[in-house]
Amino acid sequence: MVKVLGYPLDKGSNPNLQCLRLTLDPVIMVHRPLLWYMIVGLVDTITTVSLFVQGFRHFDTPAWFRVFPPRPLLALFSNASPDPRIPYWYRPHRSTTKHPILFIHGIGIGLWLYLSFLRELVEQDPDVGILAVEILPVSMRITDPPLPKDA
């Protein structure tokens, strides 16, 4: 390990240090200022318009009003999601030779970070459908808890 790091490690241990156990330690939730949630709402609105322009359609849950910041454009233009717990964006699949794409975003501000990637996918092959699942509990929103593993 010393060769890999390029410097020697001190011998001994420090009993005051504790490891971070991601699956065992409790999650400490912190609410942000109202201004932050207003910015998240603005980014979400820009994302919504961009995805609509690219040919995506939104499918929302019946509990859309339980999300903060609110999503007024989606409340007006969304279709009902077949699953009452999973909102998603869908771009129709028309290709007979290629499979559709399932896209699940990471922790952050939702699909905003992936708009250019999704745009490139659409430009490369407009006939390939894309299903982009939204996971709002990991998208800087106050909402219901995440789905359980078996959902």
mmCIF file of C-alpha atoms in Angstrom:
data_model
loop_
_atom_site.group_PDB
_atom_site.id
_atom_site.type_symbol
_atom_site.label_atom_id
_atom_site.label_comp_id
_atom_site.label_asym_id
_atom_site.label_seq_id
_atom_site.Cartn_x
_atom_site.Cartn_y
_atom_site.Cartn_z
ATOM 1 C CA MET A 1 0.000 0.000 0.000
ATOM 2 C CA VAL A 2 2.908 2.335 0.684
ATOM 3 C CA LYS A 3 4.081 1.972 -2.929
ATOM 4 C CA VAL A 4 0.609 2.674 -4.317
ATOM 5 C CA LEU A 5 0.098 5.812 -2.216
ATOM 6 C CA GLY A 6 3.625 7.072 -2.635
ATOM 7 C CA TYR A 7 4.098 7.952 1.035
ATOM 8 C CA PRO A 8 4.409 5.922 4.234
ATOM 9 C CA LEU A 9 1.465 5.238 6.507
ATOM 10 C CA ASP A 10 1.919 5.856 10.230
ATOM 11 C CA LYS A 11 1.730 2.776 12.430
ATOM 12 C CA GLY A 12 -0.917 2.507 15.093
ATOM 13 C CA SER A 13 -4.601 3.252 15.358
ATOM 14 C CA ASN A 14 -6.882 6.041 16.517
ATOM 15 C CA PRO A 15 -9.789 4.868 18.703
ATOM 16 C CA ASN A 16 -11.586 8.211 18.154
ATOM 17 C CA LEU A 17 -12.091 7.519 14.429
ATOM 18 C CA GLN A 18 -15.191 5.655 13.298
ATOM 19 C CA CYS A 19 -15.956 4.137 9.947
ATOM 20 C CA LEU A 20 -18.898 5.246 7.840
ATOM 21 C CA ARG A 21 -21.356 2.367 7.440
ATOM 22 C CA LEU A 22 -23.605 3.426 4.584
ATOM 23 C CA THR A 23 -26.115 0.630 5.029
ATOM 24 C CA LEU A 24 -26.225 0.690 8.840
ATOM 25 C CA ASP A 25 -25.782 4.286 10.009
ATOM 26 C CA PRO A 26 -28.882 6.503 10.194
ATOM 27 C CA VAL A 27 -29.396 9.120 7.504
ATOM 28 C CA ILE A 28 -29.345 12.647 8.892
ATOM 29 C CA MET A 29 -31.796 14.718 6.861
ATOM 30 C CA VAL A 30 -31.274 18.457 6.515
ATOM 31 C CA HIS A 31 -33.857 20.830 5.062
ATOM 32 C CA ARG A 32 -32.551 23.603 2.856
ATOM 33 C CA PRO A 33 -33.662 27.262 2.834
ATOM 34 C CA LEU A 34 -36.832 28.169 0.934
ATOM 35 C CA LEU A 35 -34.716 29.939 -1.706
ATOM 36 C CA TRP A 36 -32.970 26.637 -2.460
ATOM 37 C CA TYR A 37 -36.289 24.885 -3.093
ATOM 38 C CA MET A 38 -37.370 27.781 -5.323
ATOM 39 C CA ILE A 39 -34.214 27.231 -7.392
ATOM 40 C CA VAL A 40 -34.942 23.486 -7.559
ATOM 41 C CA GLY A 41 -38.466 24.317 -8.765
ATOM 42 C CA LEU A 42 -37.074 26.607 -11.482
ATOM 43 C CA VAL A 43 -34.599 23.945 -12.629
ATOM 44 C CA ASP A 44 -37.426 21.388 -12.672
ATOM 45 C CA THR A 45 -39.536 23.705 -14.853
ATOM 46 C CA ILE A 46 -36.654 24.183 -17.312
ATOM 47 C CA THR A 47 -36.141 20.407 -17.383
ATOM 48 C CA THR A 48 -39.846 19.861 -18.024
ATOM 49 C CA VAL A 49 -39.933 22.265 -20.976
ATOM 50 C CA SER A 50 -36.734 20.790 -22.442
ATOM 51 C CA LEU A 51 -38.020 17.218 -22.254
ATOM 52 C CA PHE A 52 -41.383 18.198 -23.776
ATOM 53 C CA VAL A 53 -39.531 19.878 -26.671
ATOM 54 C CA GLN A 54 -37.518 16.675 -27.223
ATOM 55 C CA GLY A 55 -40.727 14.669 -27.616
ATOM 56 C CA PHE A 56 -41.009 13.177 -24.134
ATOM 57 C CA ARG A 57 -44.352 12.849 -22.360
ATOM 58 C CA HIS A 58 -44.671 12.817 -18.587
ATOM 59 C CA PHE A 59 -46.608 10.252 -16.566
ATOM 60 C CA ASP A 60 -47.232 11.327 -12.991
ATOM 61 C CA THR A 61 -48.510 9.715 -9.818
ATOM 62 C CA PRO A 62 -51.916 10.583 -8.344
ATOM 63 C CA ALA A 63 -50.098 12.107 -5.352
ATOM 64 C CA TRP A 64 -48.353 14.841 -7.409
ATOM 65 C CA PHE A 65 -49.454 17.434 -4.820
ATOM 66 C CA ARG A 66 -47.315 15.730 -2.149
ATOM 67 C CA VAL A 67 -44.082 16.976 -3.731
ATOM 68 C CA PHE A 68 -42.317 20.179 -2.687
ATOM 69 C CA PRO A 69 -41.420 22.316 -4.533
ATOM 70 C CA PRO A 70 -44.639 21.990 -6.538
ATOM 71 C CA ARG A 71 -44.557 21.058 -10.209
ATOM 72 C CA PRO A 72 -47.352 23.155 -11.764
ATOM 73 C CA LEU A 73 -46.566 22.424 -15.432
ATOM 74 C CA LEU A 74 -46.653 18.702 -14.793
ATOM 75 C CA ALA A 75 -49.916 19.032 -12.881
ATOM 76 C CA LEU A 76 -51.423 20.511 -16.058
ATOM 77 C CA PHE A 77 -49.846 18.360 -18.780
ATOM 78 C CA SER A 78 -49.055 14.950 -17.269
ATOM 79 C CA ASN A 79 -50.758 11.674 -18.009
ATOM 80 C CA ALA A 80 -51.573 9.239 -15.221
ATOM 81 C CA SER A 81 -48.792 6.760 -14.466
ATOM 82 C CA PRO A 82 -49.864 3.087 -14.569
ATOM 83 C CA ASP A 83 -47.996 2.618 -11.283
ATOM 84 C CA PRO A 84 -49.258 5.024 -8.596
ATOM 85 C CA ARG A 85 -45.772 5.307 -7.060
ATOM 86 C CA ILE A 86 -43.483 5.889 -10.055
ATOM 87 C CA PRO A 87 -43.411 9.091 -12.143
ATOM 88 C CA TYR A 88 -41.511 8.884 -15.422
ATOM 89 C CA TRP A 89 -40.818 10.504 -18.786
ATOM 90 C CA TYR A 90 -41.492 8.490 -21.944
ATOM 91 C CA ARG A 91 -40.460 8.998 -25.540
ATOM 92 C CA PRO A 92 -42.289 6.579 -27.878
ATOM 93 C CA HIS A 93 -40.392 3.644 -29.349
ATOM 94 C CA ARG A 94 -40.775 3.177 -33.123
ATOM 95 C CA SER A 95 -37.740 1.085 -34.042
ATOM 96 C CA THR A 96 -38.243 -2.515 -35.128
ATOM 97 C CA THR A 97 -34.547 -3.408 -34.918
ATOM 98 C CA LYS A 98 -33.383 -1.828 -31.645
ATOM 99 C CA HIS A 99 -34.440 -2.108 -28.021
ATOM 100 C CA PRO A 100 -35.810 0.868 -26.072
ATOM 101 C CA ILE A 101 -33.667 2.529 -23.393
ATOM 102 C CA LEU A 102 -34.466 2.507 -19.672
ATOM 103 C CA PHE A 103 -32.763 5.444 -17.943
ATOM 104 C CA ILE A 104 -32.577 5.847 -14.157
ATOM 105 C CA HIS A 105 -30.942 9.022 -12.867
ATOM 106 C CA GLY A 106 -28.566 9.274 -9.928
ATOM 107 C CA ILE A 107 -28.638 11.292 -6.727
ATOM 108 C CA GLY A 108 -28.813 15.010 -7.458
ATOM 109 C CA ILE A 109 -31.340 17.397 -8.916
ATOM 110 C CA GLY A 110 -33.153 14.859 -11.070
ATOM 111 C CA LEU A 111 -33.002 14.676 -14.850
ATOM 112 C CA TRP A 112 -31.574 18.208 -15.267
ATOM 113 C CA LEU A 113 -28.005 16.896 -15.182
ATOM 114 C CA TYR A 114 -28.759 14.408 -17.953
ATOM 115 C CA LEU A 115 -30.607 16.641 -20.441
ATOM 116 C CA SER A 116 -27.689 16.854 -22.879
ATOM 117 C CA PHE A 117 -27.148 13.077 -22.652
ATOM 118 C CA LEU A 118 -30.825 12.381 -23.356
ATOM 119 C CA ARG A 119 -30.746 14.899 -26.230
ATOM 120 C CA GLU A 120 -27.746 13.087 -27.746
ATOM 121 C CA LEU A 121 -29.563 9.749 -27.483
ATOM 122 C CA VAL A 122 -32.558 11.218 -29.307
ATOM 123 C CA GLU A 123 -30.341 12.752 -32.012
ATOM 124 C CA GLN A 124 -28.432 9.490 -32.595
ATOM 125 C CA ASP A 125 -31.589 7.497 -33.248
ATOM 126 C CA PRO A 126 -34.956 9.291 -33.069
ATOM 127 C CA ASP A 127 -36.829 5.974 -33.415
ATOM 128 C CA VAL A 128 -35.463 4.438 -30.207
ATOM 129 C CA GLY A 129 -37.807 4.961 -27.283
ATOM 130 C CA ILE A 130 -36.591 6.180 -23.902
ATOM 131 C CA LEU A 131 -38.184 5.586 -20.509
ATOM 132 C CA ALA A 132 -36.615 7.945 -17.942
ATOM 133 C CA VAL A 133 -37.751 7.084 -14.420
ATOM 134 C CA GLU A 134 -37.896 9.908 -11.870
ATOM 135 C CA ILE A 135 -36.854 9.097 -8.315
ATOM 136 C CA LEU A 136 -38.010 12.209 -6.480
ATOM 137 C CA PRO A 137 -36.750 11.270 -2.972
ATOM 138 C CA VAL A 138 -33.146 11.501 -4.259
ATOM 139 C CA SER A 139 -33.807 14.609 -6.383
ATOM 140 C CA MET A 140 -33.630 17.381 -3.771
ATOM 141 C CA ARG A 141 -37.367 17.358 -3.172
ATOM 142 C CA ILE A 142 -39.480 16.918 -0.085
ATOM 143 C CA THR A 143 -41.715 13.966 -0.856
ATOM 144 C CA ASP A 144 -42.644 10.447 0.198
ATOM 145 C CA PRO A 145 -39.862 8.042 1.205
ATOM 146 C CA PRO A 146 -38.149 5.998 -1.527
ATOM 147 C CA LEU A 147 -39.772 2.805 -2.735
ATOM 148 C CA PRO A 148 -38.842 -0.374 -0.865
ATOM 149 C CA LYS A 149 -36.446 -2.840 -2.507
ATOM 150 C CA ASP A 150 -39.226 -5.254 -3.448
ATOM 151 C CA ALA A 151 -41.353 -2.630 -5.263
#
